PDB file of C-alpha atoms in Angstrom:
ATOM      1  CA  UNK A   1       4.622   8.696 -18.665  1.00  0.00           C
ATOM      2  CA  UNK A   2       5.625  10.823 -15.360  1.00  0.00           C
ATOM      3  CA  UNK A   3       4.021   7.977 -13.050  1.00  0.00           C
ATOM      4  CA  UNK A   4       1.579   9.333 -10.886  1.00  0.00           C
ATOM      5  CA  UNK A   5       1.969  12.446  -9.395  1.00  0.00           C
ATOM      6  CA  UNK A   6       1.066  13.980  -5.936  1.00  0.00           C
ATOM      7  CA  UNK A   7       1.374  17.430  -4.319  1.00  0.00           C
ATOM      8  CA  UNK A   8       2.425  19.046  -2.396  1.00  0.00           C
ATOM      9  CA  UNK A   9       5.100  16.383  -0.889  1.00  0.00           C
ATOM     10  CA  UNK A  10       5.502  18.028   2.646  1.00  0.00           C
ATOM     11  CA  UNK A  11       2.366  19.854   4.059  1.00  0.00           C
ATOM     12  CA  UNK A  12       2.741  20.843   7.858  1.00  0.00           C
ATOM     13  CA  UNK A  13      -0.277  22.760   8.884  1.00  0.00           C
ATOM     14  CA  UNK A  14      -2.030  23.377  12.648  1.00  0.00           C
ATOM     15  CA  UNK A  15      -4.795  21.667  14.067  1.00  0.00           C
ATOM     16  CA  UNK A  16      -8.266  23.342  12.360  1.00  0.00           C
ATOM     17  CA  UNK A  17      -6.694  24.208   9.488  1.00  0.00           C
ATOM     18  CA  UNK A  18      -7.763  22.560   6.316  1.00  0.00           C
ATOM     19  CA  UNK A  19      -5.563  20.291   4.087  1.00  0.00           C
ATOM     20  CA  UNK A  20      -5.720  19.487   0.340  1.00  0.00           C
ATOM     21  CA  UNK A  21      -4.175  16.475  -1.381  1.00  0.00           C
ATOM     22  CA  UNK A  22      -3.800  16.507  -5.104  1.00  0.00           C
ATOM     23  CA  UNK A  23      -3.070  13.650  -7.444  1.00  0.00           C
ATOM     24  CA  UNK A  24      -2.671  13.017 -10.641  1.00  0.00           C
ATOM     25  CA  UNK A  25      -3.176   9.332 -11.992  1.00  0.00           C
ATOM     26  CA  UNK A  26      -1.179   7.784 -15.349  1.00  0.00           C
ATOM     27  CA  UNK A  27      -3.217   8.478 -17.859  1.00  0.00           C
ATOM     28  CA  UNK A  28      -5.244   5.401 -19.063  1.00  0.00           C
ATOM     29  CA  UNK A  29      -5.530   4.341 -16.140  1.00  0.00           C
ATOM     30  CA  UNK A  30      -9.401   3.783 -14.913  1.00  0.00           C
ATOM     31  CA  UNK A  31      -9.221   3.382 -11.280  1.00  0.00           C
ATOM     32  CA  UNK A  32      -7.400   5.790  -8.665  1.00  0.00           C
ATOM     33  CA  UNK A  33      -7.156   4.691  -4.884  1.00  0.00           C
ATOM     34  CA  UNK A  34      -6.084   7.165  -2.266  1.00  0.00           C
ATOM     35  CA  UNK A  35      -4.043   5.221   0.610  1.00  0.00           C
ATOM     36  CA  UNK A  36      -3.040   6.599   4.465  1.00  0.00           C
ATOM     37  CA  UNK A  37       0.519   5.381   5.795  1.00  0.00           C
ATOM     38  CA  UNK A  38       1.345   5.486   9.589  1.00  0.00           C
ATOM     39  CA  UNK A  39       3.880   2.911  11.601  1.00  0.00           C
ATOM     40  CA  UNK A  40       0.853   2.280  14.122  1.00  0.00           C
ATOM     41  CA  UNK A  41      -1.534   1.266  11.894  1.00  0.00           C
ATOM     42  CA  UNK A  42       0.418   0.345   8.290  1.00  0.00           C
ATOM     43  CA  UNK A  43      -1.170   1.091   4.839  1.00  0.00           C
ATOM     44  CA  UNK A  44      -4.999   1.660   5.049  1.00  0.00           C
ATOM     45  CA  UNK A  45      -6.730   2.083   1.725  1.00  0.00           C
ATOM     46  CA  UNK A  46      -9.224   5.025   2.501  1.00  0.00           C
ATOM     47  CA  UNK A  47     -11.233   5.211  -0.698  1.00  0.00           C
ATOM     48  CA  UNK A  48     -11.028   4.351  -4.244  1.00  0.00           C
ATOM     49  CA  UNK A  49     -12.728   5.408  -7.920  1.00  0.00           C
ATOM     50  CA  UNK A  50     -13.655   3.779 -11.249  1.00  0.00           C
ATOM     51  CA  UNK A  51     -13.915   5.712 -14.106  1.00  0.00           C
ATOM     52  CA  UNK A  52     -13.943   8.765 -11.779  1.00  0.00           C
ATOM     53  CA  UNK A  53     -16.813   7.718  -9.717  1.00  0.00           C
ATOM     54  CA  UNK A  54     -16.297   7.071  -5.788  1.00  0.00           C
ATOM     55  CA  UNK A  55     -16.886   2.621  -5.624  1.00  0.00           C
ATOM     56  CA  UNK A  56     -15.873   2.428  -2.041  1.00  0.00           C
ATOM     57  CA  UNK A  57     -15.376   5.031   0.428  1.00  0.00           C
ATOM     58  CA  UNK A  58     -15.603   2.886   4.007  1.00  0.00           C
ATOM     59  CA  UNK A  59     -11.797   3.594   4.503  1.00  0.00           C
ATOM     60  CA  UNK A  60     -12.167   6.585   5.400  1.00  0.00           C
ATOM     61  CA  UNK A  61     -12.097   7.552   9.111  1.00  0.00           C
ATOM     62  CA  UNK A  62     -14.137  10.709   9.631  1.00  0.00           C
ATOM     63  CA  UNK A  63     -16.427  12.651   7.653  1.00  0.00           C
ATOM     64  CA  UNK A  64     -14.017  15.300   8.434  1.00  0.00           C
ATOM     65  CA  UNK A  65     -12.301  13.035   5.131  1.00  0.00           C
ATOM     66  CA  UNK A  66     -13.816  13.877   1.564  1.00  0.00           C
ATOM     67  CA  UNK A  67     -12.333  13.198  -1.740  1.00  0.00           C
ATOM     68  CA  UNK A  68     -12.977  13.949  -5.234  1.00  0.00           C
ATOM     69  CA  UNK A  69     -12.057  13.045  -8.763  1.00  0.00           C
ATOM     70  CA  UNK A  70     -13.795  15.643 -10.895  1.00  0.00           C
ATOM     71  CA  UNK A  71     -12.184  14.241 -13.887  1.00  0.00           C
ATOM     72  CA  UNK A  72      -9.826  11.420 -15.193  1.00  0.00           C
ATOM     73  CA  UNK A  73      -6.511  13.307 -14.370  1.00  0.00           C
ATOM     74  CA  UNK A  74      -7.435  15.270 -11.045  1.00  0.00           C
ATOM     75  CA  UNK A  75      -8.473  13.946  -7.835  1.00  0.00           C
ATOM     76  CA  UNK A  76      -8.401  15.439  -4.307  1.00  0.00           C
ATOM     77  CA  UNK A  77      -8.290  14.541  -0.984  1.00  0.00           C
ATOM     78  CA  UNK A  78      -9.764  17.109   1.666  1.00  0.00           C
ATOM     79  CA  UNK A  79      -8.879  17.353   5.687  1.00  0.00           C
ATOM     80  CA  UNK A  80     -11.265  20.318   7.217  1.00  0.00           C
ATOM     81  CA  UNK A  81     -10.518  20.375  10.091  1.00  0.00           C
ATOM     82  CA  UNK A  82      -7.379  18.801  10.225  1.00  0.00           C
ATOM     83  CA  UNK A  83      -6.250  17.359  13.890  1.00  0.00           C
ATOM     84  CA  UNK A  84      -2.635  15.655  15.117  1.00  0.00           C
ATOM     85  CA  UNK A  85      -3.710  12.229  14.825  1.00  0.00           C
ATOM     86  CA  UNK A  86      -4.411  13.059  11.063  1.00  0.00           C
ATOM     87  CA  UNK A  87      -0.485  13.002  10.596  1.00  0.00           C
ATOM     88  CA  UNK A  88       0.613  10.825   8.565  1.00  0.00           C
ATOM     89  CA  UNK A  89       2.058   9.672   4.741  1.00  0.00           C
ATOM     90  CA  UNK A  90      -0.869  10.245   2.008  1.00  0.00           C
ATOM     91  CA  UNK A  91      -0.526   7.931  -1.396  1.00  0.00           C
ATOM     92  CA  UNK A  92      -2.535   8.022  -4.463  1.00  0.00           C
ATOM     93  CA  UNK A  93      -2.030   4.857  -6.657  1.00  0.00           C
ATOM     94  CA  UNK A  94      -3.685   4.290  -9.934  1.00  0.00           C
ATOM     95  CA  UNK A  95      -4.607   0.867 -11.513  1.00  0.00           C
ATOM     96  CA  UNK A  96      -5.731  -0.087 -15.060  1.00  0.00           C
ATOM     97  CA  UNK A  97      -8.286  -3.023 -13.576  1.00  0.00           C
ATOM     98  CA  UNK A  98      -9.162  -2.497 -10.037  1.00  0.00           C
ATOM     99  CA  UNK A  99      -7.673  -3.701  -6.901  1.00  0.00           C
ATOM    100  CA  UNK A 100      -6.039  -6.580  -7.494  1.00  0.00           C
ATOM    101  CA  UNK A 101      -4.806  -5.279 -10.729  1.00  0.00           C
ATOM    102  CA  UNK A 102      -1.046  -3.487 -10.460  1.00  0.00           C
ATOM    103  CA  UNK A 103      -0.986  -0.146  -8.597  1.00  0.00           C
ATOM    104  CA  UNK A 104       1.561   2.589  -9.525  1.00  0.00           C
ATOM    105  CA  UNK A 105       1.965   4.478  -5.930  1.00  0.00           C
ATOM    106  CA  UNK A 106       2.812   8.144  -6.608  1.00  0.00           C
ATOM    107  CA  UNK A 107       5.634   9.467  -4.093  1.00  0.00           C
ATOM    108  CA  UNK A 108       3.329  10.456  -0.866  1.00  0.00           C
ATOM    109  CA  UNK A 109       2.970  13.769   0.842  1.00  0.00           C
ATOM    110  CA  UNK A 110       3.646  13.555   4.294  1.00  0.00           C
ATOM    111  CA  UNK A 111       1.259  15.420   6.253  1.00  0.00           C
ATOM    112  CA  UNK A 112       2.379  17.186   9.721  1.00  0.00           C
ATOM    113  CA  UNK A 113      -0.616  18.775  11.982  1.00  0.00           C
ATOM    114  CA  UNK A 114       0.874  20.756  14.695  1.00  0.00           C
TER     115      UNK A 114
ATOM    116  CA  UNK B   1      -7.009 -11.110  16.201  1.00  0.00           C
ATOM    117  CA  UNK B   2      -5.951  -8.590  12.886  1.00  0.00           C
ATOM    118  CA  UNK B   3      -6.968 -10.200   9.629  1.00  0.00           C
ATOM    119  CA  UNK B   4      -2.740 -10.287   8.269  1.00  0.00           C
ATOM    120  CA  UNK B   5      -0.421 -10.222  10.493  1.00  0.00           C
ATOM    121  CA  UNK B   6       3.596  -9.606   9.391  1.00  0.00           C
ATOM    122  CA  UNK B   7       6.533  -9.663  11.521  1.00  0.00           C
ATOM    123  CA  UNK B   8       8.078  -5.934  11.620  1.00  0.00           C
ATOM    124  CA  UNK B   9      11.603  -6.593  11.617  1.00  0.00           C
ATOM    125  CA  UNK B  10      14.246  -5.247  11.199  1.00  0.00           C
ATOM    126  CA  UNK B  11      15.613  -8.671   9.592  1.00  0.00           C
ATOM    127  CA  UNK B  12      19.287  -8.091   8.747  1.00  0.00           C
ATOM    128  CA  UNK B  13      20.790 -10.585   6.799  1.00  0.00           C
ATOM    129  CA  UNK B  14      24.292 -11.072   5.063  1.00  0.00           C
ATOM    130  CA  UNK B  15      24.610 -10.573   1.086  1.00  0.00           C
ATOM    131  CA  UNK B  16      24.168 -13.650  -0.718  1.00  0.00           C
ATOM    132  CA  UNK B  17      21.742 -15.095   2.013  1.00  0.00           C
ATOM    133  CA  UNK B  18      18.254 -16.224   1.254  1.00  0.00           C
ATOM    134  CA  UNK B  19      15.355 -14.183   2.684  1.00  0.00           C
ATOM    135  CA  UNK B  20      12.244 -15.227   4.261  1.00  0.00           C
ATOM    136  CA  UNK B  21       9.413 -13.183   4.480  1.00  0.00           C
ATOM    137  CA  UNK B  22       5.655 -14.389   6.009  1.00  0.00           C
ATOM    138  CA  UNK B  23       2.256 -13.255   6.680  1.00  0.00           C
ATOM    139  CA  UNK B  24      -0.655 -15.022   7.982  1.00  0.00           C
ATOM    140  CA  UNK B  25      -3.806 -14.443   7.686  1.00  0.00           C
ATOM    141  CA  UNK B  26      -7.255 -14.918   9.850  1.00  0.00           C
ATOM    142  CA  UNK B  27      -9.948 -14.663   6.673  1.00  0.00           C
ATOM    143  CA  UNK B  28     -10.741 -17.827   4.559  1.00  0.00           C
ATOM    144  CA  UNK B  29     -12.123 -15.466   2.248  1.00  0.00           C
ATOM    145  CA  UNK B  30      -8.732 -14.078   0.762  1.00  0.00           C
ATOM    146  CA  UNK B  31      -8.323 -15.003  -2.791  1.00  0.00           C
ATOM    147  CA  UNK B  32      -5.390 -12.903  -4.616  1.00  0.00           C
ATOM    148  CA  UNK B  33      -2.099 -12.333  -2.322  1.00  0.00           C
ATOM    149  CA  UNK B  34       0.430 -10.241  -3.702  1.00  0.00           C
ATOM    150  CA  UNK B  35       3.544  -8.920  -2.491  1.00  0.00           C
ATOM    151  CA  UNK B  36       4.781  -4.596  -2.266  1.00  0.00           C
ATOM    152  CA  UNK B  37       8.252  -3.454  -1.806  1.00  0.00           C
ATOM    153  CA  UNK B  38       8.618  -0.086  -0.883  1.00  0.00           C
ATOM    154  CA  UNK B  39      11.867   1.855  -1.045  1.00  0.00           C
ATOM    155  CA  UNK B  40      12.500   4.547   1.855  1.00  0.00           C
ATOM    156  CA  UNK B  41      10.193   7.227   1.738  1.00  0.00           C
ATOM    157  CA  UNK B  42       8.505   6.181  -1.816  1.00  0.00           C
ATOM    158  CA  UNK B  43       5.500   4.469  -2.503  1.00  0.00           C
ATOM    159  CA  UNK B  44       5.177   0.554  -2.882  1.00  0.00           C
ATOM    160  CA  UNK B  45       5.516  -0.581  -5.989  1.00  0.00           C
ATOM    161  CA  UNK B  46       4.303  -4.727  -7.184  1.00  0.00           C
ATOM    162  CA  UNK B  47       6.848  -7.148  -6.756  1.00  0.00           C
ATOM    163  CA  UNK B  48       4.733 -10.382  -6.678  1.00  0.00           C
ATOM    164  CA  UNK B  49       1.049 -11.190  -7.175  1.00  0.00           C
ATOM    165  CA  UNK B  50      -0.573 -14.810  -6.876  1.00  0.00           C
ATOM    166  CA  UNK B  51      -3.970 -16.516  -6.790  1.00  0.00           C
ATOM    167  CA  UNK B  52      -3.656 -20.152  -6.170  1.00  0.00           C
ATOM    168  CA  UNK B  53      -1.781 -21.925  -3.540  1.00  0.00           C
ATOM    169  CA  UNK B  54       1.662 -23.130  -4.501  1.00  0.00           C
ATOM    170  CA  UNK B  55       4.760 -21.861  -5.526  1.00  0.00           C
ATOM    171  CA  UNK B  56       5.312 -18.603  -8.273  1.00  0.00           C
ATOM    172  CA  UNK B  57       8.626 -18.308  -8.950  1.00  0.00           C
ATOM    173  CA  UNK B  58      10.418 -14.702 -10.712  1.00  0.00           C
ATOM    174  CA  UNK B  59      13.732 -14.245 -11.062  1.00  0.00           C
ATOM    175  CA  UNK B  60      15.369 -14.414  -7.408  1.00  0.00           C
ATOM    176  CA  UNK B  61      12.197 -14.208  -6.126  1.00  0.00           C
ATOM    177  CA  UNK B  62       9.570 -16.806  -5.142  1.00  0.00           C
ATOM    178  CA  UNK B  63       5.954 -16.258  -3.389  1.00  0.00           C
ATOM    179  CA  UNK B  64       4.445 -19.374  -1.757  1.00  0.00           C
ATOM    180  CA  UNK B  65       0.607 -19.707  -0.412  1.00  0.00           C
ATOM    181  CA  UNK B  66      -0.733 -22.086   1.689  1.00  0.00           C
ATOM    182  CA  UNK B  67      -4.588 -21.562   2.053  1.00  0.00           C
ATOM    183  CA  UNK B  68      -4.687 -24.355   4.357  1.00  0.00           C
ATOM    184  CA  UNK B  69      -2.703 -22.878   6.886  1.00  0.00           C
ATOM    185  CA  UNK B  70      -3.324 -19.232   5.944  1.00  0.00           C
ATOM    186  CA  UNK B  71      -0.061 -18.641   5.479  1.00  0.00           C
ATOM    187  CA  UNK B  72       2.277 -16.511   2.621  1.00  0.00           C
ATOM    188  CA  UNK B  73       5.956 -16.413   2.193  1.00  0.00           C
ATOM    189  CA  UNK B  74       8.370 -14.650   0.136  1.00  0.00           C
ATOM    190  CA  UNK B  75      11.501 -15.839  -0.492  1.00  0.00           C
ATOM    191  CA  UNK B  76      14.749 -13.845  -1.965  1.00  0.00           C
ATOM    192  CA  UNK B  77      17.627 -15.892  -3.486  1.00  0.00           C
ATOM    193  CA  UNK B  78      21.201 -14.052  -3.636  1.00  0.00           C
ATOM    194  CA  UNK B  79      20.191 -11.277  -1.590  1.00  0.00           C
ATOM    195  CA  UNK B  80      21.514  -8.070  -2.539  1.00  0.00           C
ATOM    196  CA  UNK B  81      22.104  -5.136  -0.802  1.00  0.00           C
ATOM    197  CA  UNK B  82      19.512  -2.999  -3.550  1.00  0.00           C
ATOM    198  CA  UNK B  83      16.798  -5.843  -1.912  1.00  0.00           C
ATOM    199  CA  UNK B  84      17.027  -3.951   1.543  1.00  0.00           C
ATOM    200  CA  UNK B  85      13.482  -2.192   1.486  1.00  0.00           C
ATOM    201  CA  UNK B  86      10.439  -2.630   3.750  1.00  0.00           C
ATOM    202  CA  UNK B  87       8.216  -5.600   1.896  1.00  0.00           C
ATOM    203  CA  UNK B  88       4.122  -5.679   1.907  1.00  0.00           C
ATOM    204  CA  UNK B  89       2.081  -8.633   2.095  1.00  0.00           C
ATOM    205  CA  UNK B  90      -1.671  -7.695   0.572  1.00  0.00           C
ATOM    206  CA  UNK B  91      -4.423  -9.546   0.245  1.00  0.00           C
ATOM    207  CA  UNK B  92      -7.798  -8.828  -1.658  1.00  0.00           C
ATOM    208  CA  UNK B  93     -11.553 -10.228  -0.520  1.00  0.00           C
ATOM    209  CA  UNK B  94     -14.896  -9.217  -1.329  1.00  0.00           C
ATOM    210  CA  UNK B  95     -13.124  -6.038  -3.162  1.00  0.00           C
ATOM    211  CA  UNK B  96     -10.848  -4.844  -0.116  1.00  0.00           C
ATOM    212  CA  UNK B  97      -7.732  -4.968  -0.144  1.00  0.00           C
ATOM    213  CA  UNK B  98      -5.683  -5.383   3.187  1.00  0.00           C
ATOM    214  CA  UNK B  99      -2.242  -4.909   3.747  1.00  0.00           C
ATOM    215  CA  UNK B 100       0.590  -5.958   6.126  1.00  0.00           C
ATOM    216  CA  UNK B 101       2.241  -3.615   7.862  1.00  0.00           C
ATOM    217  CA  UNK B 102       5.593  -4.667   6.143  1.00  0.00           C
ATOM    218  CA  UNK B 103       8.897  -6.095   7.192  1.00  0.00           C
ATOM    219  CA  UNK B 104      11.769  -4.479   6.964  1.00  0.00           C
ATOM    220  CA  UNK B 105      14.738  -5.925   5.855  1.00  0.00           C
ATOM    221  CA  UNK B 106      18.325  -5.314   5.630  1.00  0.00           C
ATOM    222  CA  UNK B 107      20.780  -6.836   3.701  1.00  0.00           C
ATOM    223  CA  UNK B 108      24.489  -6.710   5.048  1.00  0.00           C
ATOM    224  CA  UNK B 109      27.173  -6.094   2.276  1.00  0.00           C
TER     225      UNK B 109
END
């Protein structure tokens, strides 16, 4: 298995603009978490799904933040507008039990707004 | 007060030293603790993951809780240059899951 994948790996975009995430989880796997990185505030968990269906979504900051998982092997994550302070490394990690079960972390897209 | 708290670094040791990593913690209500290591610019990937307090030993590496003081430690053996990374402390409650903001660490060949 390619491990979980995420694109695009380098987004910079200016303030307004809208940003999509993509992610693909290992398949088999039954719950997909989408993480925000920054050296201020460390790894935040933002929101996370079971068997495609959103369990907790109190991570995330703004209800300019939406995510989807349509199906088992597709989820997004959506910026509209997107704003500076949005900057920051995005990781999508899958699990095959929930939370406290092992996450595979897919390789991040750093996100620039200008 | 944050709920884990974890030293940033950098800690630079020598090769062949052994490493200590900690986190504490405010909330009683933590039950699993594990431990991330992430590589520059990847994501974290599982190094240790334990429930109970005590000692869980793998290889050169060893995670210690104590619950009673709220406290977690990692500890490397034989450090090795491939160990320099930035290490995670997380810790799951009432299905959260809160991480440290990591330490990084250096090892010195």
């Amino acid at each position: 298995d390619a491990g979980v994948i995420q694109s695009p790996r380098h987004e910079v975009t200016e303030m307004g603009q809208e940003v999509t995430l993509r992610c693909k989880p290992i398949s088999g796997h039954d719950y997909l978490f989408w993480y925000r990185q920054t050296m201020m505030r460390g790894l935040e968990l933002l929101i996370y799904f079971n068997n495609n269906v959103p369990i907790d979504d109190s991570g995330m900051p703004e209800d300019r933040f939406s995510a989807k998982m349509p199906n088992a092997s597709f989820s997004t994550l959506k910026i509209q507008p997107s704003e500076p302070r949005d900057s920051a490394v995005y990781f999508c990690a899958s699990s095959l039990a929930g939370l406290i079960n092992e996450q595979f972390f897919g390789p991040g897209t750093r996100l620039t707004v200008l | 007060q944050k709920e884990v708290e974890q030293d940033p670094g950098p800690l630079s040791v020598p090769e062949g030293a052994i490493v200590s990593l900690n986190c504490t913690y405010s909330n009683s209500a933590f039950q699993y603790f594990m431990w991330y290591r992430q590589y520059s610019r990847k994501g974290p990937e599982l190094l240790m993951y334990t429930y109970s307090s005590g000692n869980k030993e793998d290889g050169r590496f060893t995670a210690q809780v104590d619950k009673s003081s709220k406290y977690i430690s990692l500890f490397i053996r034989d450090s090795q240059p491939s160990d320099s990374a930035t290490y995670l402390c997380a810790m799951n409650r009432d299905d959260k899951i809160i991480f440290g903001k990591g330490t990084r660490l250096h090892i010195l060949p």
